[in-house]
Amino acid sequence: MRLLLVEDEPQMADALATALHRFDIIVDHAPTLAYAREAIAQSLHDIILLDLQLPDGDGLAFLTHLRGTRDTTPVIVLTARGSIEDRVNGLDVGADDYLTKPFAVEELLARIRAVMRRPAKVVPMVARVGRLEFSLDNREARIDGTLLDLPRRELLVLETLVRRQGRTVLRSVLEEAVYTFDDEIQSNALDSHISRLRRKLMDAEAEVEIHGIRGVGYLIRPAL
Ligand code: CA
């Protein structure tokens, strides 16, 4: 399990990371919302632990934005704010659970297990970019209801870009999504997938653009 811990207090973060490591949980630590955005863009997490008062902003605003991008990664809010209003606000904007500091690590672990046991969200997960609709449940790309027939690797590239739309996805992340360890990756294979995708999306009038940043990665966004 890979967990993103968004927490600015170093002692709290260290104590939690140490405790979670003992349960074989990989912990990515983000001391600010800026780090958290970066971490989310770089890899997928099974769960996010989110402090609310962070040096560069409010965790609830961050969570609202995250849910707005249709990211359904489970989020447990960790905060010193314990009022009913804060709890309700947190749950309303898409937190899966709420834990008031101070708490015992055992309780946190129990809540992580509970959140992970919940069935996947039943709402249809469709991401939209331009006229493109991408179903994250069954990995289908459609334009005005018409299925775009794409080979598996192009679908995986497209899904990875769409999940992070508007943000740059590193080449290494895209390659990781598309290839397994025993695949031999040609250095320009990713670029070939992208150029075929671009052509097909353009032919289908998807009104999206896949923008490349040389040597860094790609991002997808609505065409201007
Ligand atoms: Ca804090």
mmCIF file of C-alpha atoms and ligand atoms in Angstrom:
data_model
loop_
_atom_site.group_PDB
_atom_site.id
_atom_site.type_symbol
_atom_site.label_atom_id
_atom_site.label_comp_id
_atom_site.label_asym_id
_atom_site.label_seq_id
_atom_site.Cartn_x
_atom_site.Cartn_y
_atom_site.Cartn_z
ATOM 1 C CA MET A 1 0.000 0.000 0.000
ATOM 2 C CA ARG A 2 1.231 3.455 -0.882
ATOM 3 C CA LEU A 3 0.056 6.357 1.212
ATOM 4 C CA LEU A 4 0.458 10.101 0.807
ATOM 5 C CA LEU A 5 0.860 11.932 4.107
ATOM 6 C CA VAL A 6 0.157 15.661 3.814
ATOM 7 C CA GLU A 7 1.338 17.085 7.145
ATOM 8 C CA ASP A 8 3.511 20.072 7.926
ATOM 9 C CA GLU A 9 4.488 19.297 11.515
ATOM 10 C CA PRO A 10 7.785 17.391 11.244
ATOM 11 C CA GLN A 11 7.421 15.497 14.521
ATOM 12 C CA MET A 12 3.906 14.364 13.711
ATOM 13 C CA ALA A 13 4.934 13.365 10.189
ATOM 14 C CA ASP A 14 7.999 11.430 11.390
ATOM 15 C CA ALA A 15 6.052 9.599 14.064
ATOM 16 C CA LEU A 16 3.287 8.623 11.634
ATOM 17 C CA ALA A 17 5.681 7.587 8.872
ATOM 18 C CA THR A 18 7.673 5.430 11.295
ATOM 19 C CA ALA A 19 4.526 3.795 12.629
ATOM 20 C CA LEU A 20 3.072 3.153 9.160
ATOM 21 C CA HIS A 21 6.369 1.748 7.825
ATOM 22 C CA ARG A 22 6.101 -0.972 10.436
ATOM 23 C CA PHE A 23 2.932 -2.106 8.698
ATOM 24 C CA ASP A 24 4.671 -2.201 5.305
ATOM 25 C CA ILE A 25 2.914 0.947 4.142
ATOM 26 C CA ILE A 26 4.992 3.069 1.770
ATOM 27 C CA VAL A 27 4.693 6.673 2.917
ATOM 28 C CA ASP A 28 5.249 9.661 0.648
ATOM 29 C CA HIS A 29 5.472 12.727 2.838
ATOM 30 C CA ALA A 30 4.303 16.134 1.608
ATOM 31 C CA PRO A 31 4.895 19.013 4.059
ATOM 32 C CA THR A 32 2.934 21.463 1.895
ATOM 33 C CA LEU A 33 0.034 21.414 -0.571
ATOM 34 C CA ALA A 34 2.495 22.211 -3.359
ATOM 35 C CA TYR A 35 4.415 19.009 -2.530
ATOM 36 C CA ALA A 36 1.136 17.113 -2.306
ATOM 37 C CA ARG A 37 0.075 18.222 -5.793
ATOM 38 C CA GLU A 38 3.447 17.161 -7.130
ATOM 39 C CA ALA A 39 3.264 13.777 -5.394
ATOM 40 C CA ILE A 40 -0.249 13.135 -6.709
ATOM 41 C CA ALA A 41 0.865 14.001 -10.232
ATOM 42 C CA GLN A 42 3.785 11.585 -9.974
ATOM 43 C CA SER A 43 2.127 8.489 -8.660
ATOM 44 C CA LEU A 44 -1.067 6.880 -7.590
ATOM 45 C CA HIS A 45 -1.735 6.461 -3.898
ATOM 46 C CA ASP A 46 -4.107 4.039 -2.236
ATOM 47 C CA ILE A 47 -4.984 6.569 0.411
ATOM 48 C CA ILE A 48 -4.228 10.170 1.400
ATOM 49 C CA LEU A 49 -3.913 11.425 4.984
ATOM 50 C CA LEU A 50 -4.605 15.141 4.884
ATOM 51 C CA ASP A 51 -3.887 17.746 7.521
ATOM 52 C CA LEU A 52 -6.086 20.830 7.125
ATOM 53 C CA GLN A 53 -3.882 23.697 8.204
ATOM 54 C CA LEU A 54 -0.882 23.770 5.919
ATOM 55 C CA PRO A 55 1.660 26.532 5.356
ATOM 56 C CA ASP A 56 0.539 27.201 1.790
ATOM 57 C CA GLY A 57 -3.192 26.814 2.165
ATOM 58 C CA ASP A 58 -6.246 25.035 3.404
ATOM 59 C CA GLY A 59 -6.548 21.266 3.147
ATOM 60 C CA LEU A 60 -10.292 21.425 2.541
ATOM 61 C CA ALA A 61 -9.839 23.670 -0.505
ATOM 62 C CA PHE A 62 -7.228 21.211 -1.751
ATOM 63 C CA LEU A 63 -9.625 18.294 -1.228
ATOM 64 C CA THR A 64 -12.440 20.138 -3.016
ATOM 65 C CA HIS A 65 -10.160 20.679 -5.989
ATOM 66 C CA LEU A 66 -8.991 17.051 -5.925
ATOM 67 C CA ARG A 67 -12.560 15.755 -6.052
ATOM 68 C CA GLY A 68 -13.277 18.270 -8.815
ATOM 69 C CA THR A 69 -10.704 16.451 -10.937
ATOM 70 C CA ARG A 70 -12.667 13.247 -10.232
ATOM 71 C CA ASP A 71 -9.826 11.815 -8.216
ATOM 72 C CA THR A 72 -11.515 9.398 -5.822
ATOM 73 C CA THR A 73 -8.450 8.335 -3.852
ATOM 74 C CA PRO A 74 -9.710 7.763 -0.296
ATOM 75 C CA VAL A 75 -8.855 10.703 1.968
ATOM 76 C CA ILE A 76 -8.733 10.666 5.751
ATOM 77 C CA VAL A 77 -8.586 14.182 7.166
ATOM 78 C CA LEU A 78 -6.271 14.638 10.172
ATOM 79 C CA THR A 79 -6.746 17.797 12.096
ATOM 80 C CA ALA A 80 -6.753 19.574 15.386
ATOM 81 C CA ARG A 81 -10.050 21.138 14.415
ATOM 82 C CA GLY A 82 -12.648 18.990 16.016
ATOM 83 C CA SER A 83 -15.861 20.933 15.714
ATOM 84 C CA ILE A 84 -18.905 19.272 14.212
ATOM 85 C CA GLU A 85 -19.002 21.942 11.535
ATOM 86 C CA ASP A 86 -15.443 21.127 10.458
ATOM 87 C CA ARG A 87 -16.202 17.420 10.332
ATOM 88 C CA VAL A 88 -19.328 17.990 8.269
ATOM 89 C CA ASN A 89 -17.490 20.325 5.881
ATOM 90 C CA GLY A 90 -14.708 17.792 5.479
ATOM 91 C CA LEU A 91 -17.078 14.962 4.690
ATOM 92 C CA ASP A 92 -19.169 17.194 2.408
ATOM 93 C CA VAL A 93 -16.222 18.039 0.184
ATOM 94 C CA GLY A 94 -15.261 14.411 -0.178
ATOM 95 C CA ALA A 95 -13.275 13.188 2.814
ATOM 96 C CA ASP A 96 -13.846 9.490 3.518
ATOM 97 C CA ASP A 97 -13.134 9.787 7.200
ATOM 98 C CA TYR A 98 -12.014 12.275 9.802
ATOM 99 C CA LEU A 99 -9.607 11.907 12.697
ATOM 100 C CA THR A 100 -9.068 14.557 15.350
ATOM 101 C CA LYS A 101 -5.551 15.023 16.752
ATOM 102 C CA PRO A 102 -4.260 13.675 19.011
ATOM 103 C CA PHE A 103 -5.121 10.118 18.021
ATOM 104 C CA ALA A 104 -3.599 6.707 18.570
ATOM 105 C CA VAL A 105 -1.817 5.106 15.628
ATOM 106 C CA GLU A 106 -3.936 1.999 16.205
ATOM 107 C CA GLU A 107 -7.056 4.031 15.547
ATOM 108 C CA LEU A 108 -5.578 5.497 12.378
ATOM 109 C CA LEU A 109 -4.693 1.995 11.155
ATOM 110 C CA ALA A 110 -8.191 0.766 11.923
ATOM 111 C CA ARG A 111 -9.687 3.632 9.937
ATOM 112 C CA ILE A 112 -7.304 3.044 7.021
ATOM 113 C CA ARG A 113 -8.410 -0.598 6.964
ATOM 114 C CA ALA A 114 -12.076 0.428 7.118
ATOM 115 C CA VAL A 115 -11.736 2.905 4.258
ATOM 116 C CA MET A 116 -9.824 0.386 2.138
ATOM 117 C CA ARG A 117 -12.517 -2.248 2.709
ATOM 118 C CA ARG A 118 -15.257 -0.060 1.295
ATOM 119 C CA PRO A 119 -16.330 -1.032 -2.175
ATOM 120 C CA ALA A 120 -15.079 1.166 -4.958
ATOM 121 C CA LYS A 121 -17.275 4.163 -5.614
ATOM 122 C CA VAL A 122 -20.298 3.178 -7.636
ATOM 123 C CA VAL A 123 -20.678 6.526 -9.362
ATOM 124 C CA PRO A 124 -19.636 6.214 -12.976
ATOM 125 C CA MET A 125 -16.131 7.506 -13.249
ATOM 126 C CA VAL A 126 -15.957 9.512 -16.416
ATOM 127 C CA ALA A 127 -13.275 12.100 -16.985
ATOM 128 C CA ARG A 128 -13.926 14.760 -19.604
ATOM 129 C CA VAL A 129 -11.377 16.733 -21.582
ATOM 130 C CA GLY A 130 -12.632 18.797 -24.491
ATOM 131 C CA ARG A 131 -15.172 16.546 -26.224
ATOM 132 C CA LEU A 132 -13.415 13.416 -25.058
ATOM 133 C CA GLU A 133 -15.145 11.299 -22.418
ATOM 134 C CA PHE A 134 -12.952 8.690 -20.805
ATOM 135 C CA SER A 135 -14.553 6.029 -18.645
ATOM 136 C CA LEU A 136 -12.117 5.139 -15.892
ATOM 137 C CA ASP A 137 -14.146 2.072 -14.917
ATOM 138 C CA ASN A 138 -13.850 0.182 -18.146
ATOM 139 C CA ARG A 139 -11.165 2.261 -19.866
ATOM 140 C CA GLU A 140 -13.214 3.386 -22.830
ATOM 141 C CA ALA A 141 -12.727 6.591 -24.767
ATOM 142 C CA ARG A 142 -15.779 8.116 -26.420
ATOM 143 C CA ILE A 143 -16.590 11.217 -28.381
ATOM 144 C CA ASP A 144 -20.302 12.077 -28.486
ATOM 145 C CA GLY A 145 -21.018 8.507 -27.434
ATOM 146 C CA THR A 146 -18.979 6.984 -30.242
ATOM 147 C CA LEU A 147 -16.317 4.581 -29.046
ATOM 148 C CA LEU A 148 -12.769 5.406 -30.088
ATOM 149 C CA ASP A 149 -11.086 2.173 -31.055
ATOM 150 C CA LEU A 150 -7.615 2.380 -29.511
ATOM 151 C CA PRO A 151 -5.059 -0.338 -28.822
ATOM 152 C CA ARG A 152 -4.393 -1.184 -25.200
ATOM 153 C CA ARG A 153 -1.166 0.775 -24.797
ATOM 154 C CA GLU A 154 -2.622 3.924 -26.300
ATOM 155 C CA LEU A 155 -5.585 3.589 -23.934
ATOM 156 C CA LEU A 156 -3.208 3.267 -20.986
ATOM 157 C CA VAL A 157 -1.285 6.367 -22.067
ATOM 158 C CA LEU A 158 -4.552 8.255 -22.557
ATOM 159 C CA GLU A 159 -5.927 7.126 -19.189
ATOM 160 C CA THR A 160 -2.773 8.189 -17.376
ATOM 161 C CA LEU A 161 -2.883 11.620 -19.019
ATOM 162 C CA VAL A 162 -6.620 12.060 -18.461
ATOM 163 C CA ARG A 163 -6.366 11.178 -14.763
ATOM 164 C CA ARG A 164 -3.905 14.042 -14.400
ATOM 165 C CA GLN A 165 -5.414 16.388 -16.943
ATOM 166 C CA GLY A 166 -3.928 19.852 -17.070
ATOM 167 C CA ARG A 167 -0.811 18.656 -15.285
ATOM 168 C CA THR A 168 2.455 17.369 -16.684
ATOM 169 C CA VAL A 169 2.885 13.616 -16.379
ATOM 170 C CA LEU A 170 6.501 12.503 -16.343
ATOM 171 C CA ARG A 171 7.745 10.187 -19.091
ATOM 172 C CA SER A 172 8.759 7.649 -16.447
ATOM 173 C CA VAL A 173 5.210 7.602 -15.043
ATOM 174 C CA LEU A 174 3.708 7.117 -18.503
ATOM 175 C CA GLU A 175 6.174 4.352 -19.313
ATOM 176 C CA GLU A 176 5.444 2.678 -15.997
ATOM 177 C CA ALA A 177 1.736 2.729 -16.824
ATOM 178 C CA VAL A 178 2.213 1.208 -20.243
ATOM 179 C CA TYR A 179 4.967 -1.345 -19.882
ATOM 180 C CA THR A 180 5.604 -4.204 -17.537
ATOM 181 C CA PHE A 181 9.076 -5.020 -16.289
ATOM 182 C CA ASP A 182 9.844 -7.620 -18.921
ATOM 183 C CA ASP A 183 8.860 -5.400 -21.837
ATOM 184 C CA GLU A 184 11.770 -4.058 -23.775
ATOM 185 C CA ILE A 185 11.101 -0.346 -24.103
ATOM 186 C CA GLN A 186 12.373 1.432 -27.166
ATOM 187 C CA SER A 187 13.466 4.938 -26.242
ATOM 188 C CA ASN A 188 10.981 6.548 -28.640
ATOM 189 C CA ALA A 189 8.087 4.123 -28.093
ATOM 190 C CA LEU A 190 6.193 6.515 -25.841
ATOM 191 C CA ASP A 191 6.505 9.314 -28.383
ATOM 192 C CA SER A 192 5.138 6.993 -31.060
ATOM 193 C CA HIS A 193 2.105 6.160 -28.914
ATOM 194 C CA ILE A 194 1.557 9.858 -28.291
ATOM 195 C CA SER A 195 1.797 10.828 -31.933
ATOM 196 C CA ARG A 196 -0.691 8.103 -32.948
ATOM 197 C CA LEU A 197 -3.020 9.215 -30.151
ATOM 198 C CA ARG A 198 -2.790 12.832 -31.230
ATOM 199 C CA ARG A 199 -3.678 11.926 -34.796
ATOM 200 C CA LYS A 200 -6.634 9.758 -33.768
ATOM 201 C CA LEU A 201 -7.957 12.375 -31.344
ATOM 202 C CA MET A 202 -7.646 15.034 -33.994
ATOM 203 C CA ASP A 203 -9.377 12.861 -36.615
ATOM 204 C CA ALA A 204 -12.214 12.281 -34.144
ATOM 205 C CA GLU A 205 -12.432 16.029 -33.420
ATOM 206 C CA ALA A 206 -11.916 15.428 -29.710
ATOM 207 C CA GLU A 207 -10.842 19.051 -29.224
ATOM 208 C CA VAL A 208 -8.037 18.075 -26.888
ATOM 209 C CA GLU A 209 -4.357 18.733 -27.138
ATOM 210 C CA ILE A 210 -1.506 16.610 -25.866
ATOM 211 C CA HIS A 211 1.250 19.010 -25.073
ATOM 212 C CA GLY A 212 4.803 17.686 -24.889
ATOM 213 C CA ILE A 213 7.603 19.060 -22.766
ATOM 214 C CA ARG A 214 10.814 17.820 -24.292
ATOM 215 C CA GLY A 215 12.577 15.259 -22.146
ATOM 216 C CA VAL A 216 10.104 15.763 -19.272
ATOM 217 C CA GLY A 217 6.661 14.479 -20.137
ATOM 218 C CA TYR A 218 3.252 15.231 -21.553
ATOM 219 C CA LEU A 219 0.000 16.812 -20.464
ATOM 220 C CA ILE A 220 -3.487 16.691 -21.890
ATOM 221 C CA ARG A 221 -5.864 19.648 -21.908
ATOM 222 C CA PRO A 222 -8.807 20.986 -23.886
ATOM 223 C CA ALA A 223 -7.658 22.481 -27.186
ATOM 224 C CA LEU A 224 -7.686 26.267 -27.182
HETATM 225 CA CA CA B 1 -0.812 21.685 10.220
#
